[in-house]
């Protein structure tokens, strides 16, 4: 077993005089100084940092999965193995494989009017990157951005979620043993007001702030960062639609939608949030979805594969959303293959399909983030597309069917962070596809080279030649200038 690191707030004097830096600021200052003292970060140093994380995952993967399980109450270590640890292992191995290539300067073609100068992009670390992570995949979403930032040669400060205290404490302890504080440090928020520390964290003048979490908190983070002109990457949430086309195999679609929706009990940023299907197919979908649930989760209560809702507050919110929709005329199809009391202390919540939810209901206006799936019938594909386009750009979009014309029409006429066709979630696992949102689902993407570049300064460098004739454009402007400009205009 591990010893929990002391919560960071214990070391912090909240009523400090304005002039004296807080402990958090002192940590930042140390990282900042180190990043300016060692601007160039070699391949060897970067590889060594990544290898330390690889060793940590190989040695303590099981302990991390146990900590996640303890934080959730019920969450299978196998889920953490595939959705947190495996994702990180693939990120690490592809990063280690490609890093030498990614770090190389990139030659850029020089236009005729500047020849014989040469030009290239020099890829450099940004400096100090702040990472704020959520609770739903607490290892992957903390260490994924950390690995990306370290690969790009940055120093990193990580603030994990206060809602997974055991996982966050274990991460702090393990990373604290493997890294110097001015290289990588973990800031733990505990006590009565963890969000005070979170707010202070996002107001530090980082060279880049990488935030994963809700759209509402993302807005606050963007505001705090703007005060320092700190660039941000915001990996946010939202309502990701699933379109069932008339050409779709309902049984296939239902099991893939059920898997994407019920993984981690719907607490996944790219989980399908609602289903759009041709009018008249609601009952078919309801039956196919119930069969799919029974196959994946023969029982809910006490099933170690079916995650609990993270906290009583989150559980109550989901129940209240259901009650509101039902009170306003929605029909609920509760799916519980082996009926038992699922509202007990474990907070395991059985899946619910919701039909005829009013547009004004919370279920149709907020990200659900739980095992509830509204089903919305459409008369025509155009109506489904209009429904999506009338709302904030989703983080993910899923389309099911075999009619490629209809598929391409939907892809051409909707904008989302990413898409998987005929499955759910899978685009996030493709190491060469950038992952991120658009509009209210976030900005900036990572994974693969896209992530490396997001946290890298691509510095444009022009090497002037001694044969250059820039002096042809110098004043005093006269006949020679006009002749040269005339020639250039003809060449463009
Ligand atoms: P959250 O926004 O409540 O919290 C995320 C993190 O922000 C936590 O570490 C929290 O302590 C911190 N925080 C809170 N207030 C802050 C402030 N003022 N300044 C700085 N940090 C602050 O999100 P959550 O409940 O932990 O996670 C669920 C949300 O995250 C969902 O909306 C989900 O869609 C989204 N999410 C997105 C992705 C993605 O990759 N796009 C991945 C996972 C989760």
PDB file of N, CA, C and O and ligand atoms in Angstrom, residues 132-137 141 159-163 189 194-195 197-203 209 211-218 220-221 224 234-238 267-270 314 367 369 395 428 435-437 441 446, ligand 1:
ATOM      1  N   UNK A 132      -4.454  20.737 -15.697  1.00  0.00           N
ATOM      2  CA  UNK A 132      -5.557  20.525 -14.752  1.00  0.00           C
ATOM      3  C   UNK A 132      -6.377  19.353 -15.289  1.00  0.00           C
ATOM      4  O   UNK A 132      -6.766  19.352 -16.463  1.00  0.00           O
ATOM      5  N   UNK A 133      -6.636  18.354 -14.435  1.00  0.00           N
ATOM      6  CA  UNK A 133      -7.295  17.143 -14.954  1.00  0.00           C
ATOM      7  C   UNK A 133      -8.564  16.807 -14.169  1.00  0.00           C
ATOM      8  O   UNK A 133      -8.707  17.181 -13.006  1.00  0.00           O
ATOM      9  N   UNK A 134      -9.477  16.071 -14.818  1.00  0.00           N
ATOM     10  CA  UNK A 134     -10.761  15.719 -14.184  1.00  0.00           C
ATOM     11  C   UNK A 134     -10.704  14.343 -13.509  1.00  0.00           C
ATOM     12  O   UNK A 134      -9.658  13.696 -13.497  1.00  0.00           O
ATOM     13  N   UNK A 135     -11.841  13.870 -13.014  1.00  0.00           N
ATOM     14  CA  UNK A 135     -11.869  12.632 -12.221  1.00  0.00           C
ATOM     15  C   UNK A 135     -12.273  11.406 -13.007  1.00  0.00           C
ATOM     16  O   UNK A 135     -12.122  10.294 -12.530  1.00  0.00           O
ATOM     17  N   UNK A 136     -12.836  11.571 -14.221  1.00  0.00           N
ATOM     18  CA  UNK A 136     -13.501  10.403 -14.825  1.00  0.00           C
ATOM     19  C   UNK A 136     -12.536   9.316 -15.315  1.00  0.00           C
ATOM     20  O   UNK A 136     -12.820   8.129 -15.185  1.00  0.00           O
ATOM     21  N   UNK A 137     -11.417   9.711 -15.913  1.00  0.00           N
ATOM     22  CA  UNK A 137     -10.324   8.763 -16.210  1.00  0.00           C
ATOM     23  C   UNK A 137      -9.092   9.401 -15.565  1.00  0.00           C
ATOM     24  O   UNK A 137      -8.276  10.032 -16.234  1.00  0.00           O
ATOM     25  N   UNK A 141      -6.128  11.051 -17.964  1.00  0.00           N
ATOM     26  CA  UNK A 141      -6.284  12.473 -18.300  1.00  0.00           C
ATOM     27  C   UNK A 141      -5.357  13.381 -17.501  1.00  0.00           C
ATOM     28  O   UNK A 141      -5.210  14.554 -17.814  1.00  0.00           O
ATOM     29  N   UNK A 159      -2.321  19.605 -11.607  1.00  0.00           N
ATOM     30  CA  UNK A 159      -3.321  19.655 -10.531  1.00  0.00           C
ATOM     31  C   UNK A 159      -4.441  18.668 -10.865  1.00  0.00           C
ATOM     32  O   UNK A 159      -5.327  18.941 -11.670  1.00  0.00           O
ATOM     33  N   UNK A 160      -4.391  17.473 -10.231  1.00  0.00           N
ATOM     34  CA  UNK A 160      -5.445  16.481 -10.507  1.00  0.00           C
ATOM     35  C   UNK A 160      -6.721  16.805  -9.726  1.00  0.00           C
ATOM     36  O   UNK A 160      -6.752  17.752  -8.935  1.00  0.00           O
ATOM     37  N   UNK A 161      -7.753  15.986  -9.960  1.00  0.00           N
ATOM     38  CA  UNK A 161      -9.066  16.287  -9.373  1.00  0.00           C
ATOM     39  C   UNK A 161      -9.139  15.949  -7.887  1.00  0.00           C
ATOM     40  O   UNK A 161      -8.603  14.942  -7.427  1.00  0.00           O
ATOM     41  N   UNK A 162      -9.895  16.774  -7.174  1.00  0.00           N
ATOM     42  CA  UNK A 162     -10.111  16.533  -5.747  1.00  0.00           C
ATOM     43  C   UNK A 162     -11.173  15.444  -5.541  1.00  0.00           C
ATOM     44  O   UNK A 162     -11.351  14.935  -4.431  1.00  0.00           O
ATOM     45  N   UNK A 163     -11.887  15.059  -6.618  1.00  0.00           N
ATOM     46  CA  UNK A 163     -12.946  14.053  -6.476  1.00  0.00           C
ATOM     47  C   UNK A 163     -12.411  12.622  -6.513  1.00  0.00           C
ATOM     48  O   UNK A 163     -13.144  11.662  -6.288  1.00  0.00           O
ATOM     49  N   UNK A 189      -5.165  19.502  -4.085  1.00  0.00           N
ATOM     50  CA  UNK A 189      -6.100  20.386  -3.400  1.00  0.00           C
ATOM     51  C   UNK A 189      -6.955  19.543  -2.482  1.00  0.00           C
ATOM     52  O   UNK A 189      -7.606  18.619  -2.934  1.00  0.00           O
ATOM     53  N   UNK A 194     -11.221  23.131  -1.963  1.00  0.00           N
ATOM     54  CA  UNK A 194     -10.208  22.767  -2.961  1.00  0.00           C
ATOM     55  C   UNK A 194     -10.246  23.663  -4.187  1.00  0.00           C
ATOM     56  O   UNK A 194      -9.238  23.830  -4.867  1.00  0.00           O
ATOM     57  N   UNK A 195     -11.410  24.244  -4.443  1.00  0.00           N
ATOM     58  CA  UNK A 195     -11.520  25.032  -5.675  1.00  0.00           C
ATOM     59  C   UNK A 195     -10.773  26.361  -5.577  1.00  0.00           C
ATOM     60  O   UNK A 195     -10.443  26.986  -6.581  1.00  0.00           O
ATOM     61  N   UNK A 197      -7.759  26.627  -4.402  1.00  0.00           N
ATOM     62  CA  UNK A 197      -6.420  26.322  -4.917  1.00  0.00           C
ATOM     63  C   UNK A 197      -6.466  26.153  -6.440  1.00  0.00           C
ATOM     64  O   UNK A 197      -5.561  26.592  -7.157  1.00  0.00           O
ATOM     65  N   UNK A 198      -7.553  25.511  -6.924  1.00  0.00           N
ATOM     66  CA  UNK A 198      -7.701  25.321  -8.376  1.00  0.00           C
ATOM     67  C   UNK A 198      -7.707  26.676  -9.077  1.00  0.00           C
ATOM     68  O   UNK A 198      -7.050  26.873 -10.109  1.00  0.00           O
ATOM     69  N   UNK A 199      -8.427  27.627  -8.490  1.00  0.00           N
ATOM     70  CA  UNK A 199      -8.512  28.957  -9.105  1.00  0.00           C
ATOM     71  C   UNK A 199      -7.144  29.643  -9.063  1.00  0.00           C
ATOM     72  O   UNK A 199      -6.734  30.292 -10.041  1.00  0.00           O
ATOM     73  N   UNK A 200      -6.441  29.482  -7.945  1.00  0.00           N
ATOM     74  CA  UNK A 200      -5.103  30.092  -7.863  1.00  0.00           C
ATOM     75  C   UNK A 200      -4.178  29.460  -8.909  1.00  0.00           C
ATOM     76  O   UNK A 200      -3.395  30.145  -9.565  1.00  0.00           O
ATOM     77  N   UNK A 201      -4.321  28.146  -9.073  1.00  0.00           N
ATOM     78  CA  UNK A 201      -3.486  27.427 -10.044  1.00  0.00           C
ATOM     79  C   UNK A 201      -3.679  28.007 -11.442  1.00  0.00           C
ATOM     80  O   UNK A 201      -2.720  28.297 -12.155  1.00  0.00           O
ATOM     81  N   UNK A 202      -4.949  28.211 -11.819  1.00  0.00           N
ATOM     82  CA  UNK A 202      -5.181  28.657 -13.210  1.00  0.00           C
ATOM     83  C   UNK A 202      -4.828  30.132 -13.397  1.00  0.00           C
ATOM     84  O   UNK A 202      -4.812  30.625 -14.522  1.00  0.00           O
ATOM     85  N   UNK A 203      -4.544  30.828 -12.291  1.00  0.00           N
ATOM     86  CA  UNK A 203      -4.144  32.235 -12.460  1.00  0.00           C
ATOM     87  C   UNK A 203      -2.615  32.392 -12.499  1.00  0.00           C
ATOM     88  O   UNK A 203      -2.107  33.513 -12.594  1.00  0.00           O
ATOM     89  N   UNK A 209      -1.497  26.552 -20.520  1.00  0.00           N
ATOM     90  CA  UNK A 209      -2.343  25.883 -19.523  1.00  0.00           C
ATOM     91  C   UNK A 209      -3.226  24.866 -20.243  1.00  0.00           C
ATOM     92  O   UNK A 209      -3.978  25.226 -21.156  1.00  0.00           O
ATOM     93  N   UNK A 211      -6.140  22.309 -19.909  1.00  0.00           N
ATOM     94  CA  UNK A 211      -7.248  21.999 -19.014  1.00  0.00           C
ATOM     95  C   UNK A 211      -8.161  20.937 -19.612  1.00  0.00           C
ATOM     96  O   UNK A 211      -8.582  21.053 -20.764  1.00  0.00           O
ATOM     97  N   UNK A 212      -8.490  19.928 -18.835  1.00  0.00           N
ATOM     98  CA  UNK A 212      -9.516  18.962 -19.225  1.00  0.00           C
ATOM     99  C   UNK A 212     -10.607  19.003 -18.165  1.00  0.00           C
ATOM    100  O   UNK A 212     -10.319  18.817 -16.975  1.00  0.00           O
ATOM    101  N   UNK A 213     -11.836  19.248 -18.581  1.00  0.00           N
ATOM    102  CA  UNK A 213     -12.927  19.305 -17.612  1.00  0.00           C
ATOM    103  C   UNK A 213     -14.181  19.837 -18.278  1.00  0.00           C
ATOM    104  O   UNK A 213     -14.324  19.782 -19.508  1.00  0.00           O
ATOM    105  N   UNK A 214     -15.070  20.392 -17.464  1.00  0.00           N
ATOM    106  CA  UNK A 214     -16.367  20.820 -17.985  1.00  0.00           C
ATOM    107  C   UNK A 214     -16.265  22.155 -18.724  1.00  0.00           C
ATOM    108  O   UNK A 214     -15.336  22.939 -18.502  1.00  0.00           O
ATOM    109  N   UNK A 215     -17.258  22.404 -19.554  1.00  0.00           N
ATOM    110  CA  UNK A 215     -17.288  23.661 -20.302  1.00  0.00           C
ATOM    111  C   UNK A 215     -17.422  24.852 -19.336  1.00  0.00           C
ATOM    112  O   UNK A 215     -16.781  25.887 -19.535  1.00  0.00           O
ATOM    113  N   UNK A 216     -18.222  24.678 -18.275  1.00  0.00           N
ATOM    114  CA  UNK A 216     -18.430  25.792 -17.333  1.00  0.00           C
ATOM    115  C   UNK A 216     -17.116  26.182 -16.657  1.00  0.00           C
ATOM    116  O   UNK A 216     -16.775  27.363 -16.575  1.00  0.00           O
ATOM    117  N   UNK A 217     -16.343  25.190 -16.184  1.00  0.00           N
ATOM    118  CA  UNK A 217     -15.064  25.517 -15.526  1.00  0.00           C
ATOM    119  C   UNK A 217     -14.041  25.961 -16.573  1.00  0.00           C
ATOM    120  O   UNK A 217     -13.230  26.857 -16.318  1.00  0.00           O
ATOM    121  N   UNK A 218     -14.121  25.381 -17.768  1.00  0.00           N
ATOM    122  CA  UNK A 218     -13.227  25.799 -18.857  1.00  0.00           C
ATOM    123  C   UNK A 218     -13.334  27.302 -19.120  1.00  0.00           C
ATOM    124  O   UNK A 218     -12.334  27.981 -19.379  1.00  0.00           O
ATOM    125  N   UNK A 220     -14.049  29.609 -16.914  1.00  0.00           N
ATOM    126  CA  UNK A 220     -13.335  30.311 -15.820  1.00  0.00           C
ATOM    127  C   UNK A 220     -11.826  30.225 -16.049  1.00  0.00           C
ATOM    128  O   UNK A 220     -11.085  31.181 -15.823  1.00  0.00           O
ATOM    129  N   UNK A 221     -11.367  29.042 -16.465  1.00  0.00           N
ATOM    130  CA  UNK A 221      -9.935  28.836 -16.696  1.00  0.00           C
ATOM    131  C   UNK A 221      -9.459  29.751 -17.824  1.00  0.00           C
ATOM    132  O   UNK A 221      -8.404  30.392 -17.725  1.00  0.00           O
ATOM    133  N   UNK A 224      -9.148  33.284 -16.476  1.00  0.00           N
ATOM    134  CA  UNK A 224      -7.978  33.469 -15.613  1.00  0.00           C
ATOM    135  C   UNK A 224      -6.696  33.491 -16.451  1.00  0.00           C
ATOM    136  O   UNK A 224      -5.792  34.296 -16.216  1.00  0.00           O
ATOM    137  N   UNK A 234      -8.163  23.667 -24.185  1.00  0.00           N
ATOM    138  CA  UNK A 234      -9.335  23.326 -23.378  1.00  0.00           C
ATOM    139  C   UNK A 234      -9.973  22.065 -23.942  1.00  0.00           C
ATOM    140  O   UNK A 234     -10.488  22.065 -25.068  1.00  0.00           O
ATOM    141  N   UNK A 235      -9.877  21.002 -23.182  1.00  0.00           N
ATOM    142  CA  UNK A 235     -10.498  19.729 -23.568  1.00  0.00           C
ATOM    143  C   UNK A 235     -11.774  19.632 -22.750  1.00  0.00           C
ATOM    144  O   UNK A 235     -11.743  19.250 -21.583  1.00  0.00           O
ATOM    145  N   UNK A 236     -12.915  19.992 -23.359  1.00  0.00           N
ATOM    146  CA  UNK A 236     -14.151  20.145 -22.590  1.00  0.00           C
ATOM    147  C   UNK A 236     -15.161  19.040 -22.926  1.00  0.00           C
ATOM    148  O   UNK A 236     -14.810  18.063 -23.580  1.00  0.00           O
ATOM    149  N   UNK A 237     -16.385  19.249 -22.498  1.00  0.00           N
ATOM    150  CA  UNK A 237     -17.405  18.224 -22.720  1.00  0.00           C
ATOM    151  C   UNK A 237     -18.476  18.724 -23.656  1.00  0.00           C
ATOM    152  O   UNK A 237     -18.213  19.529 -24.546  1.00  0.00           O
ATOM    153  N   UNK A 238     -19.691  18.233 -23.455  1.00  0.00           N
ATOM    154  CA  UNK A 238     -20.801  18.656 -24.308  1.00  0.00           C
ATOM    155  C   UNK A 238     -21.680  17.483 -24.656  1.00  0.00           C
ATOM    156  O   UNK A 238     -21.528  16.391 -24.112  1.00  0.00           O
ATOM    157  N   UNK A 267     -19.851   8.147 -17.732  1.00  0.00           N
ATOM    158  CA  UNK A 267     -19.011   9.271 -17.268  1.00  0.00           C
ATOM    159  C   UNK A 267     -17.759   9.362 -18.155  1.00  0.00           C
ATOM    160  O   UNK A 267     -16.626   9.210 -17.698  1.00  0.00           O
ATOM    161  N   UNK A 268     -18.015   9.574 -19.438  1.00  0.00           N
ATOM    162  CA  UNK A 268     -16.962   9.645 -20.449  1.00  0.00           C
ATOM    163  C   UNK A 268     -17.246  10.868 -21.307  1.00  0.00           C
ATOM    164  O   UNK A 268     -18.393  11.051 -21.751  1.00  0.00           O
ATOM    165  N   UNK A 269     -16.214  11.689 -21.539  1.00  0.00           N
ATOM    166  CA  UNK A 269     -16.476  12.949 -22.251  1.00  0.00           C
ATOM    167  C   UNK A 269     -17.050  12.728 -23.635  1.00  0.00           C
ATOM    168  O   UNK A 269     -17.860  13.514 -24.105  1.00  0.00           O
ATOM    169  N   UNK A 270     -16.639  11.621 -24.323  1.00  0.00           N
ATOM    170  CA  UNK A 270     -17.134  11.394 -25.680  1.00  0.00           C
ATOM    171  C   UNK A 270     -18.219  10.309 -25.718  1.00  0.00           C
ATOM    172  O   UNK A 270     -18.500   9.751 -26.778  1.00  0.00           O
ATOM    173  N   UNK A 314     -23.303  13.876  -7.685  1.00  0.00           N
ATOM    174  CA  UNK A 314     -23.482  13.586  -9.107  1.00  0.00           C
ATOM    175  C   UNK A 314     -24.659  12.619  -9.316  1.00  0.00           C
ATOM    176  O   UNK A 314     -25.416  12.750 -10.275  1.00  0.00           O
ATOM    177  N   UNK A 367     -24.969  18.569 -20.763  1.00  0.00           N
ATOM    178  CA  UNK A 367     -24.261  17.300 -20.926  1.00  0.00           C
ATOM    179  C   UNK A 367     -24.753  16.351 -19.820  1.00  0.00           C
ATOM    180  O   UNK A 367     -24.827  16.744 -18.658  1.00  0.00           O
ATOM    181  N   UNK A 369     -23.603  12.982 -18.834  1.00  0.00           N
ATOM    182  CA  UNK A 369     -22.492  12.415 -18.064  1.00  0.00           C
ATOM    183  C   UNK A 369     -22.946  11.347 -17.079  1.00  0.00           C
ATOM    184  O   UNK A 369     -22.532  11.316 -15.918  1.00  0.00           O
ATOM    185  N   UNK A 395     -18.366  17.495 -29.041  1.00  0.00           N
ATOM    186  CA  UNK A 395     -17.003  16.959 -28.940  1.00  0.00           C
ATOM    187  C   UNK A 395     -16.844  15.763 -29.883  1.00  0.00           C
ATOM    188  O   UNK A 395     -15.811  15.594 -30.526  1.00  0.00           O
ATOM    189  N   UNK A 428     -10.768   8.219 -30.467  1.00  0.00           N
ATOM    190  CA  UNK A 428      -9.847   8.708 -29.416  1.00  0.00           C
ATOM    191  C   UNK A 428      -8.632   7.777 -29.292  1.00  0.00           C
ATOM    192  O   UNK A 428      -7.561   8.191 -28.854  1.00  0.00           O
ATOM    193  N   UNK A 435      -6.862  14.623 -31.050  1.00  0.00           N
ATOM    194  CA  UNK A 435      -8.091  14.557 -30.260  1.00  0.00           C
ATOM    195  C   UNK A 435      -8.362  15.901 -29.600  1.00  0.00           C
ATOM    196  O   UNK A 435      -7.482  16.454 -28.923  1.00  0.00           O
ATOM    197  N   UNK A 436      -9.558  16.433 -29.777  1.00  0.00           N
ATOM    198  CA  UNK A 436      -9.907  17.693 -29.131  1.00  0.00           C
ATOM    199  C   UNK A 436     -11.304  18.116 -29.537  1.00  0.00           C
ATOM    200  O   UNK A 436     -11.974  17.425 -30.307  1.00  0.00           O
ATOM    201  N   UNK A 437     -11.720  19.263 -29.030  1.00  0.00           N
ATOM    202  CA  UNK A 437     -13.058  19.757 -29.320  1.00  0.00           C
ATOM    203  C   UNK A 437     -13.028  20.922 -30.288  1.00  0.00           C
ATOM    204  O   UNK A 437     -11.975  21.291 -30.829  1.00  0.00           O
ATOM    205  N   UNK A 441     -17.013  22.774 -27.164  1.00  0.00           N
ATOM    206  CA  UNK A 441     -16.427  21.520 -26.658  1.00  0.00           C
ATOM    207  C   UNK A 441     -14.912  21.622 -26.520  1.00  0.00           C
ATOM    208  O   UNK A 441     -14.247  20.628 -26.191  1.00  0.00           O
ATOM    209  N   UNK A 446      -4.668  17.156 -28.942  1.00  0.00           N
ATOM    210  CA  UNK A 446      -3.431  16.452 -28.624  1.00  0.00           C
ATOM    211  C   UNK A 446      -3.502  15.009 -29.080  1.00  0.00           C
ATOM    212  O   UNK A 446      -4.382  14.667 -29.858  1.00  0.00           O
TER     213      UNK A 446
HETATM  214  P1  LIG B   1     -14.624  20.024 -13.709  1.00  0.00           P
HETATM  215  O1  LIG B   1     -14.598  21.064 -14.777  1.00  0.00           O
HETATM  216  O2  LIG B   1     -15.599  20.154 -12.611  1.00  0.00           O
HETATM  217  O3  LIG B   1     -13.177  19.880 -13.040  1.00  0.00           O
HETATM  218  C1  LIG B   1     -12.014  19.632 -13.792  1.00  0.00           C
HETATM  219  C2  LIG B   1     -10.802  20.102 -13.009  1.00  0.00           C
HETATM  220  O4  LIG B   1     -10.878  21.520 -12.893  1.00  0.00           O
HETATM  221  C3  LIG B   1     -10.676  19.562 -11.596  1.00  0.00           C
HETATM  222  O5  LIG B   1      -9.319  19.242 -11.340  1.00  0.00           O
HETATM  223  C4  LIG B   1     -11.113  20.743 -10.735  1.00  0.00           C
HETATM  224  O6  LIG B   1     -10.495  20.778  -9.459  1.00  0.00           O
HETATM  225  C5  LIG B   1     -10.580  21.895 -11.561  1.00  0.00           C
HETATM  226  N1  LIG B   1     -11.176  23.208 -11.301  1.00  0.00           N
HETATM  227  C6  LIG B   1     -12.351  23.513 -10.739  1.00  0.00           C
HETATM  228  N2  LIG B   1     -12.507  24.855 -10.691  1.00  0.00           N
HETATM  229  C7  LIG B   1     -11.409  25.401 -11.251  1.00  0.00           C
HETATM  230  C8  LIG B   1     -10.959  26.724 -11.505  1.00  0.00           C
HETATM  231  N3  LIG B   1     -11.704  27.785 -11.172  1.00  0.00           N
HETATM  232  N4  LIG B   1      -9.760  26.897 -12.091  1.00  0.00           N
HETATM  233  C9  LIG B   1      -9.002  25.836 -12.431  1.00  0.00           C
HETATM  234  N5  LIG B   1      -9.370  24.568 -12.234  1.00  0.00           N
HETATM  235  C10 LIG B   1     -10.563  24.345 -11.646  1.00  0.00           C
HETATM  236  O7  LIG B   1     -14.823  18.649 -14.505  1.00  0.00           O
HETATM  237  P2  LIG B   1     -14.996  17.213 -13.912  1.00  0.00           P
HETATM  238  O8  LIG B   1     -16.326  17.128 -13.247  1.00  0.00           O
HETATM  239  O9  LIG B   1     -13.783  16.822 -13.153  1.00  0.00           O
HETATM  240  O10 LIG B   1     -15.007  16.329 -15.260  1.00  0.00           O
HETATM  241  C11 LIG B   1     -16.159  16.151 -16.022  1.00  0.00           C
HETATM  242  C12 LIG B   1     -16.192  17.087 -17.203  1.00  0.00           C
HETATM  243  O11 LIG B   1     -14.970  17.002 -17.917  1.00  0.00           O
HETATM  244  C13 LIG B   1     -17.263  16.710 -18.213  1.00  0.00           C
HETATM  245  O12 LIG B   1     -17.851  17.883 -18.713  1.00  0.00           O
HETATM  246  C14 LIG B   1     -16.492  16.000 -19.308  1.00  0.00           C
HETATM  247  O13 LIG B   1     -17.114  16.023 -20.571  1.00  0.00           O
HETATM  248  C15 LIG B   1     -15.212  16.756 -19.294  1.00  0.00           C
HETATM  249  N6  LIG B   1     -14.136  15.948 -19.838  1.00  0.00           N
HETATM  250  C16 LIG B   1     -13.580  16.279 -21.029  1.00  0.00           C
HETATM  251  C17 LIG B   1     -12.596  15.478 -21.577  1.00  0.00           C
HETATM  252  C18 LIG B   1     -11.953  15.791 -22.905  1.00  0.00           C
HETATM  253  O14 LIG B   1     -10.911  15.212 -23.198  1.00  0.00           O
HETATM  254  N7  LIG B   1     -12.518  16.670 -23.703  1.00  0.00           N
HETATM  255  C19 LIG B   1     -12.158  14.353 -20.881  1.00  0.00           C
HETATM  256  C20 LIG B   1     -12.748  14.062 -19.663  1.00  0.00           C
HETATM  257  C21 LIG B   1     -13.723  14.857 -19.138  1.00  0.00           C
END
